[in-house]
mmCIF file of C-alpha atoms in Angstrom:
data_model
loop_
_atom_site.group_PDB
_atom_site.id
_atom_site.type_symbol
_atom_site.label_atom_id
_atom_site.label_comp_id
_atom_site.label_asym_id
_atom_site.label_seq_id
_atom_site.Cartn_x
_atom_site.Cartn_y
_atom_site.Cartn_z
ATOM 1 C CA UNK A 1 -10.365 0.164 3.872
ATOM 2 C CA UNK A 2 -6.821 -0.268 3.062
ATOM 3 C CA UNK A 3 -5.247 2.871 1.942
ATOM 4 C CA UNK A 4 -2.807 0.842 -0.090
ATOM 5 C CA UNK A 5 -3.287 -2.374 -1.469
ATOM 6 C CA UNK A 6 -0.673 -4.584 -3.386
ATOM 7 C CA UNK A 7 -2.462 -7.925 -4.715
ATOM 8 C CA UNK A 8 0.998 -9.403 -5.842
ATOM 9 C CA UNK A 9 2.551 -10.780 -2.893
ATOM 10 C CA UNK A 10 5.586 -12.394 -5.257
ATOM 11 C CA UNK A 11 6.072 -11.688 -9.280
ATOM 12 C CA UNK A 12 8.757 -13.615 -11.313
ATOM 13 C CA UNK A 13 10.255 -12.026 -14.331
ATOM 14 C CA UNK A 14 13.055 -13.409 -16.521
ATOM 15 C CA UNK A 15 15.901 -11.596 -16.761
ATOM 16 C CA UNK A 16 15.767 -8.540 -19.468
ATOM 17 C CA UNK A 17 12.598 -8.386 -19.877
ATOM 18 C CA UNK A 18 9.822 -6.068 -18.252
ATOM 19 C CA UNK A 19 7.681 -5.939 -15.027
ATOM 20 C CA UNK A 20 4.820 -4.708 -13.918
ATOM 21 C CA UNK A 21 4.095 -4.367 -9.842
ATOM 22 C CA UNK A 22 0.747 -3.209 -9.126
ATOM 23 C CA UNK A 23 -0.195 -0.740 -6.534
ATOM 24 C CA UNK A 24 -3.503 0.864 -6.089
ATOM 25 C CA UNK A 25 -4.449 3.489 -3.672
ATOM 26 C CA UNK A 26 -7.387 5.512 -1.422
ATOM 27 C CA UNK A 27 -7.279 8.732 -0.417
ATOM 28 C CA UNK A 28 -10.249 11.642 -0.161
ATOM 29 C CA UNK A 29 -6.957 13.991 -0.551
ATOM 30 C CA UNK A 30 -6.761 16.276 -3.773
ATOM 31 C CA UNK A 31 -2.973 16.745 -3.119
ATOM 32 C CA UNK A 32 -0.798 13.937 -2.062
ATOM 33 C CA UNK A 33 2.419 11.572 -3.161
ATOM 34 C CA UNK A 34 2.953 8.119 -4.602
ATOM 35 C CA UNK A 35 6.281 6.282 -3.526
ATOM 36 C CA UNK A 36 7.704 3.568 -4.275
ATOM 37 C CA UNK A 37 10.775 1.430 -2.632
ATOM 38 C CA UNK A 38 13.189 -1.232 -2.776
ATOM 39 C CA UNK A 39 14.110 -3.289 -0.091
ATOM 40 C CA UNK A 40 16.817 -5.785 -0.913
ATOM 41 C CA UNK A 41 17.906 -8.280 2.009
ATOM 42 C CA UNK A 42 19.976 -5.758 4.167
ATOM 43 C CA UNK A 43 16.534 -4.452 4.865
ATOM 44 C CA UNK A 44 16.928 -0.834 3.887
ATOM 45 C CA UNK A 45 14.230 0.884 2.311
ATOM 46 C CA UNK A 46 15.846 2.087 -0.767
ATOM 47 C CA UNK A 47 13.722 4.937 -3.127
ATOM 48 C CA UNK A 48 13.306 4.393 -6.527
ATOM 49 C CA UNK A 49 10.316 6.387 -7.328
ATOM 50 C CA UNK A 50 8.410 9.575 -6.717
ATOM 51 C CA UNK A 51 4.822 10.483 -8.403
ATOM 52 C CA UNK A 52 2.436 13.680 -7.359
ATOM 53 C CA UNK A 53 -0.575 13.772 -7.700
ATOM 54 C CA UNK A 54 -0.818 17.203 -9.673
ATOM 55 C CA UNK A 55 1.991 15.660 -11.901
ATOM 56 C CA UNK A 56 0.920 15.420 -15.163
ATOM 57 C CA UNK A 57 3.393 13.423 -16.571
ATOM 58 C CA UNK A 58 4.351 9.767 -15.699
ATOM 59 C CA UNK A 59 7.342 9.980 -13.193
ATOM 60 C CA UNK A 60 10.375 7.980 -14.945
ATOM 61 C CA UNK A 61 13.999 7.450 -13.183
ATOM 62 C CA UNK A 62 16.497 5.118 -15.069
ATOM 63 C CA UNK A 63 14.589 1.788 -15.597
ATOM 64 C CA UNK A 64 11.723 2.299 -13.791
ATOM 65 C CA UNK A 65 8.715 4.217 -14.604
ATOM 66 C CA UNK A 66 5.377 4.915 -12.623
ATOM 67 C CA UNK A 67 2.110 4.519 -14.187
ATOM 68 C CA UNK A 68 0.014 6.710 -12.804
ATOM 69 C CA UNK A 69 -3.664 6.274 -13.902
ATOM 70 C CA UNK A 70 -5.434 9.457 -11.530
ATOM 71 C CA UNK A 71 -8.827 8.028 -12.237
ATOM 72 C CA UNK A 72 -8.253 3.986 -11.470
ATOM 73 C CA UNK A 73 -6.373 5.232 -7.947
ATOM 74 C CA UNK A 74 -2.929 3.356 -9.588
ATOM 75 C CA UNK A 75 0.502 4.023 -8.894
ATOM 76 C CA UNK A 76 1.988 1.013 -10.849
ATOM 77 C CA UNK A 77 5.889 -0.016 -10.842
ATOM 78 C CA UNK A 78 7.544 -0.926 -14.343
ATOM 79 C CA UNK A 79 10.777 -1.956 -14.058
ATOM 80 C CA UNK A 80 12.349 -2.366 -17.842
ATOM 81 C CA UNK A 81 14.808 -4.486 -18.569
ATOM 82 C CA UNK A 82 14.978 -6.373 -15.315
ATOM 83 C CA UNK A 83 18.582 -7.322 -13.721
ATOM 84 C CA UNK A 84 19.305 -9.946 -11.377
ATOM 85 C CA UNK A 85 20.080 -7.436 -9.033
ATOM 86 C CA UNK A 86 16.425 -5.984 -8.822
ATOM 87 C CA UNK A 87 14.980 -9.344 -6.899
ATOM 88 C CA UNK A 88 13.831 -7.658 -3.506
ATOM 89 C CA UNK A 89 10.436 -6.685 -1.734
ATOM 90 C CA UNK A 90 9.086 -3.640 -3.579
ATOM 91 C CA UNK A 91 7.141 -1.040 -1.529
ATOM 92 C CA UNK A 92 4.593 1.122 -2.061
ATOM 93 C CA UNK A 93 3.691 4.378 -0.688
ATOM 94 C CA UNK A 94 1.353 7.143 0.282
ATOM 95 C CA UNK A 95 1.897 10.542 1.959
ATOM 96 C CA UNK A 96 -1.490 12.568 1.888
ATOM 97 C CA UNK A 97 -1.645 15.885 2.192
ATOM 98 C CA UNK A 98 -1.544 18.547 4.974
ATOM 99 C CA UNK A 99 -5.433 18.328 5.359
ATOM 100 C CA UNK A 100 -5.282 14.786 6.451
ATOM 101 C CA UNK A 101 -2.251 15.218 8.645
ATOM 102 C CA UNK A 102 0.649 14.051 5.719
ATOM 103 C CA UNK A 103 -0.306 11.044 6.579
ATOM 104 C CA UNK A 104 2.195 8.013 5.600
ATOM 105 C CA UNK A 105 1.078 4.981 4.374
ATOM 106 C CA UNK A 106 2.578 1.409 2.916
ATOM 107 C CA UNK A 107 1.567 -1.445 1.553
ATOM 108 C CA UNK A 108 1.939 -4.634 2.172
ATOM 109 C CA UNK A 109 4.800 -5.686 -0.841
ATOM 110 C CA UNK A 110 5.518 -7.829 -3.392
ATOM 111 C CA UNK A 111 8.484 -10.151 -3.787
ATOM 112 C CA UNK A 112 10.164 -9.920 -7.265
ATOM 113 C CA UNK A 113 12.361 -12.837 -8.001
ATOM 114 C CA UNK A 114 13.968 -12.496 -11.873
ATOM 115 C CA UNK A 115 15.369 -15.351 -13.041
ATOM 116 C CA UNK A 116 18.414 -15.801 -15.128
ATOM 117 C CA UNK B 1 -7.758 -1.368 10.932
ATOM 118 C CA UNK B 2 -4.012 -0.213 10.896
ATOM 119 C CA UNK B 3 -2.279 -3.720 12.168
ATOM 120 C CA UNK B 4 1.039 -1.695 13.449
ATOM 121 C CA UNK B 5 0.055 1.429 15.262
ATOM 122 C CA UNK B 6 2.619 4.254 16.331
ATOM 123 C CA UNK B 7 2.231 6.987 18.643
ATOM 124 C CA UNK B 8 2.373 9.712 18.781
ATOM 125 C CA UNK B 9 1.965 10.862 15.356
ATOM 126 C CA UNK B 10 4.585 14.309 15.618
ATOM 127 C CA UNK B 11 6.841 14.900 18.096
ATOM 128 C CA UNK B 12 8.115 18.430 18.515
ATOM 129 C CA UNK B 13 10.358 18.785 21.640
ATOM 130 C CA UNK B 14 13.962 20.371 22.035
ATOM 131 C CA UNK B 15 17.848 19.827 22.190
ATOM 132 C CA UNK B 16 18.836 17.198 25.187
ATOM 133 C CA UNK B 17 15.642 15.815 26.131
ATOM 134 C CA UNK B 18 14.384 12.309 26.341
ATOM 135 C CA UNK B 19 11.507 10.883 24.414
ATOM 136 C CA UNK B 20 9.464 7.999 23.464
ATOM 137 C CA UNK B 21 7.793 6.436 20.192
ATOM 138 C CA UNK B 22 5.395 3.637 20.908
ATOM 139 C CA UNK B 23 4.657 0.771 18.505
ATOM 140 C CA UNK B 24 2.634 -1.743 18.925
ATOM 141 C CA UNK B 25 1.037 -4.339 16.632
ATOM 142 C CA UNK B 26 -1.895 -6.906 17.267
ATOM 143 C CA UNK B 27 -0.940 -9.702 14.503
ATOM 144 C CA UNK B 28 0.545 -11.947 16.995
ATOM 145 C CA UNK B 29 4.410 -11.494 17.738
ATOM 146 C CA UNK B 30 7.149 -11.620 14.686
ATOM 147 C CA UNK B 31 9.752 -9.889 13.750
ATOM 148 C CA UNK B 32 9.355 -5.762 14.302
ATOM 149 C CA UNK B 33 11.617 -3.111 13.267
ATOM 150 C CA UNK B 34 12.008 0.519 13.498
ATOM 151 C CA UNK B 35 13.416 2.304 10.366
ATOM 152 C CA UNK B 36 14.603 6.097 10.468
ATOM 153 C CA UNK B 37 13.494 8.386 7.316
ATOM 154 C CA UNK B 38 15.833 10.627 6.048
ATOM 155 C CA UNK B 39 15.429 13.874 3.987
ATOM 156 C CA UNK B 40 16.431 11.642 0.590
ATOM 157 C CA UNK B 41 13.263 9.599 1.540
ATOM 158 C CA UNK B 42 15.931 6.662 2.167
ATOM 159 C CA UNK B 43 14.822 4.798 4.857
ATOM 160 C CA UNK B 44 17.661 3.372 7.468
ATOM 161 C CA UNK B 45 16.924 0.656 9.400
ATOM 162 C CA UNK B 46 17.696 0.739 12.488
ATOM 163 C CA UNK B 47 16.661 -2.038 14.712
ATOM 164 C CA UNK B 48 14.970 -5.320 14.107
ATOM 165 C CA UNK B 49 14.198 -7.923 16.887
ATOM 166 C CA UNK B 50 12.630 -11.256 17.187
ATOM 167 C CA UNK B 51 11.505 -11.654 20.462
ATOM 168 C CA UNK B 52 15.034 -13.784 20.369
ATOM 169 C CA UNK B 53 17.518 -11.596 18.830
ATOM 170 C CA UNK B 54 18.043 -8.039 18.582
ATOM 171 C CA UNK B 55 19.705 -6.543 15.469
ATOM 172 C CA UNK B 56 20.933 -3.169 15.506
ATOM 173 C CA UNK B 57 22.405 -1.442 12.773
ATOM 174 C CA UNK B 58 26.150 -0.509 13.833
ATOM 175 C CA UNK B 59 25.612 3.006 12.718
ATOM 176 C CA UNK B 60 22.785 4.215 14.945
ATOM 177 C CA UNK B 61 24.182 6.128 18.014
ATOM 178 C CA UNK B 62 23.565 4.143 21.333
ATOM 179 C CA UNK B 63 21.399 7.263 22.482
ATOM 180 C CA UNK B 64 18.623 5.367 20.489
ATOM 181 C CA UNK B 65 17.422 1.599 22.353
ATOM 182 C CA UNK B 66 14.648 -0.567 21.238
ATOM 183 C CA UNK B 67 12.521 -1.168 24.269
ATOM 184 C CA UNK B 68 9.947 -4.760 24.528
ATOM 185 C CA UNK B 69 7.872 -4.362 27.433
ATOM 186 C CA UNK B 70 5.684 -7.713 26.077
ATOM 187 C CA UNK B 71 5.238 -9.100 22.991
ATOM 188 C CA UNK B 72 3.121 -6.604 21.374
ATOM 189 C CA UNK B 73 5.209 -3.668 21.611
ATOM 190 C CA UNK B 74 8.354 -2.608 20.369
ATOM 191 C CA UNK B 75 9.055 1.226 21.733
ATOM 192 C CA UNK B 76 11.994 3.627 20.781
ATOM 193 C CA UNK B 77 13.762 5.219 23.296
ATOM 194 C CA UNK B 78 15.834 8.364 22.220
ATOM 195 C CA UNK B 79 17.787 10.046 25.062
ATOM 196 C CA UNK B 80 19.544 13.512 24.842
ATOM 197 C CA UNK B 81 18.097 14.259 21.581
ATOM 198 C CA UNK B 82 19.862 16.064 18.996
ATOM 199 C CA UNK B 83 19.026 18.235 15.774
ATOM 200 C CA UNK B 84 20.201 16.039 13.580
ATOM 201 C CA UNK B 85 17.285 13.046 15.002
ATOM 202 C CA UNK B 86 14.655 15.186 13.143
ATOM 203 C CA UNK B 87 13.391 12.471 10.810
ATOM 204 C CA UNK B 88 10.129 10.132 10.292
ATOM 205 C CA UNK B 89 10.306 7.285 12.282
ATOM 206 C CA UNK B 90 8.554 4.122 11.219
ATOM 207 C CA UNK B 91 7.723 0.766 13.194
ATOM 208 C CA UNK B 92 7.438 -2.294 11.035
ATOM 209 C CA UNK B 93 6.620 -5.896 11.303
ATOM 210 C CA UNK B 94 6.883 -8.989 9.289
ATOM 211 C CA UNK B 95 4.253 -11.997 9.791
ATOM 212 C CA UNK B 96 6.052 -15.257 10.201
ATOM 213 C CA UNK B 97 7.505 -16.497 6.762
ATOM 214 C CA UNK B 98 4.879 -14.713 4.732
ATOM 215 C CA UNK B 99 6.608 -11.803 2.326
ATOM 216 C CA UNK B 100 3.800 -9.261 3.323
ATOM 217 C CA UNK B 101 5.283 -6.544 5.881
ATOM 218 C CA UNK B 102 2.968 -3.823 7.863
ATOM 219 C CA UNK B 103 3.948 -0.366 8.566
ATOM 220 C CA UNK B 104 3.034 2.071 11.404
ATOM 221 C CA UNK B 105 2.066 5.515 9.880
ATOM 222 C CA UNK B 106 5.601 7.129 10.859
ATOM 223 C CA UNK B 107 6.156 9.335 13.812
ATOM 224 C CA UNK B 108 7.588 13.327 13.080
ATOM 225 C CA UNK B 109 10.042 13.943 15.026
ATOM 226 C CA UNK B 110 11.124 17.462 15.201
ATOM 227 C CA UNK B 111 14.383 18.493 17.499
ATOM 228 C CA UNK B 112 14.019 22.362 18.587
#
């Protein structure tokens, strides 16, 4: 089974508006951390977003904002009031905990184009 | 069924010596990379390579070289390592013009 599964390989969005990128996740793990990344063209990996899983609260940085739903296994992306300048892949990712090794895993991403 | 697999998964070994990461994927050959995790989470890339063209980011130190021995593999060679190499390394690879990318699970490295 995939430990991370993104079913939107490419999302359009018009510019200013809001965006959803869904990620969903599988792990046995009690303790472990949600990631999620940026990669524009240059190909670095660029972190936006950082969720754990005793976190309460939804993590939030600037624009973007994780949803994390514990229950449903989702991590997902909002990005709020989209700029051109967000179009790139968008990563995401899982580090379980010790007991499984801190395992890393990604999935497979999703291309956001936003259009003017 | 991981479609890029690195080994070994941590890497403890000290100041000066030489070591290895392997990658290797089974999706047919494409482009592969090899990014570098910082503390910040950021990760660097630092090599990526066609099976025509090898890219490598100006700003790794030549101690580091991408090794092909066939198509399936794309290995990291790090000689006289340093403290300052302790990072997660990953392998990735992209499949042909497609947008989806697949990631090893990172390698620990940790200079003694």
């Amino acid at each position: 089974a995939q430990k991370i599964t993104q079913t939107q390989p490419g999302m359009f969005v018009q510019e200013k508006e809001a965006v959803t990128l869904d990620c969903t996740y599988d792990t046995s793990d009690q303790s472990y951390g949600l990631f999620w990344y940026k990669q524009p063209s240059s190909g670095e990996m660029i972190f936006l977003i950082y969720q754990g899983s005793y976190d309460e609260q939804n993590a939030t940085e600037g624009r973007y904002s994780l949803n994390f739903q514990k229950a449903r296994k989702s991590a997902n992306l909002v990005i709020s009031a989209s700029q051109l300048g967000d179009s790139a892949m968008y990563f995401c990712a899982m580090r379980e905990g010790p007991n499984t090794g801190n395992q890393f895993y990604f999935g497979t991403g999703t291309s956001l184009t936003v259009i003017p | 069924d991981t479609a890029v697999s690195q080994t070994p998964k941590y890497l403890v070994t000290q100041m000066g010596n030489d070591k290895s990461i392997k990658c290797e994927q089974n999706l047919g050959h494409d482009t592969m990379y090899w990014y570098k995790q910082d503390s910040k989470k950021f990760l660097k890339i630092m090599f990526s390579y066609n099976n025509k063209e090898l890219i490598i980011n100006e700003t790794v130190p030549n101690r580091f070289s991408p090794k092909s021995p066939d198509k399936a593999h794309l290995n990291l060679h790090i000689n006289s390592l340093e403290l300052g190499d302790s990072a997660v390394y990953f392998c990735a690879k992209k499949v042909g013009q497609g947008v989806e990318a697949f990631f090893g699970q990172g390698t620990r490295l940790t200079v003694v």
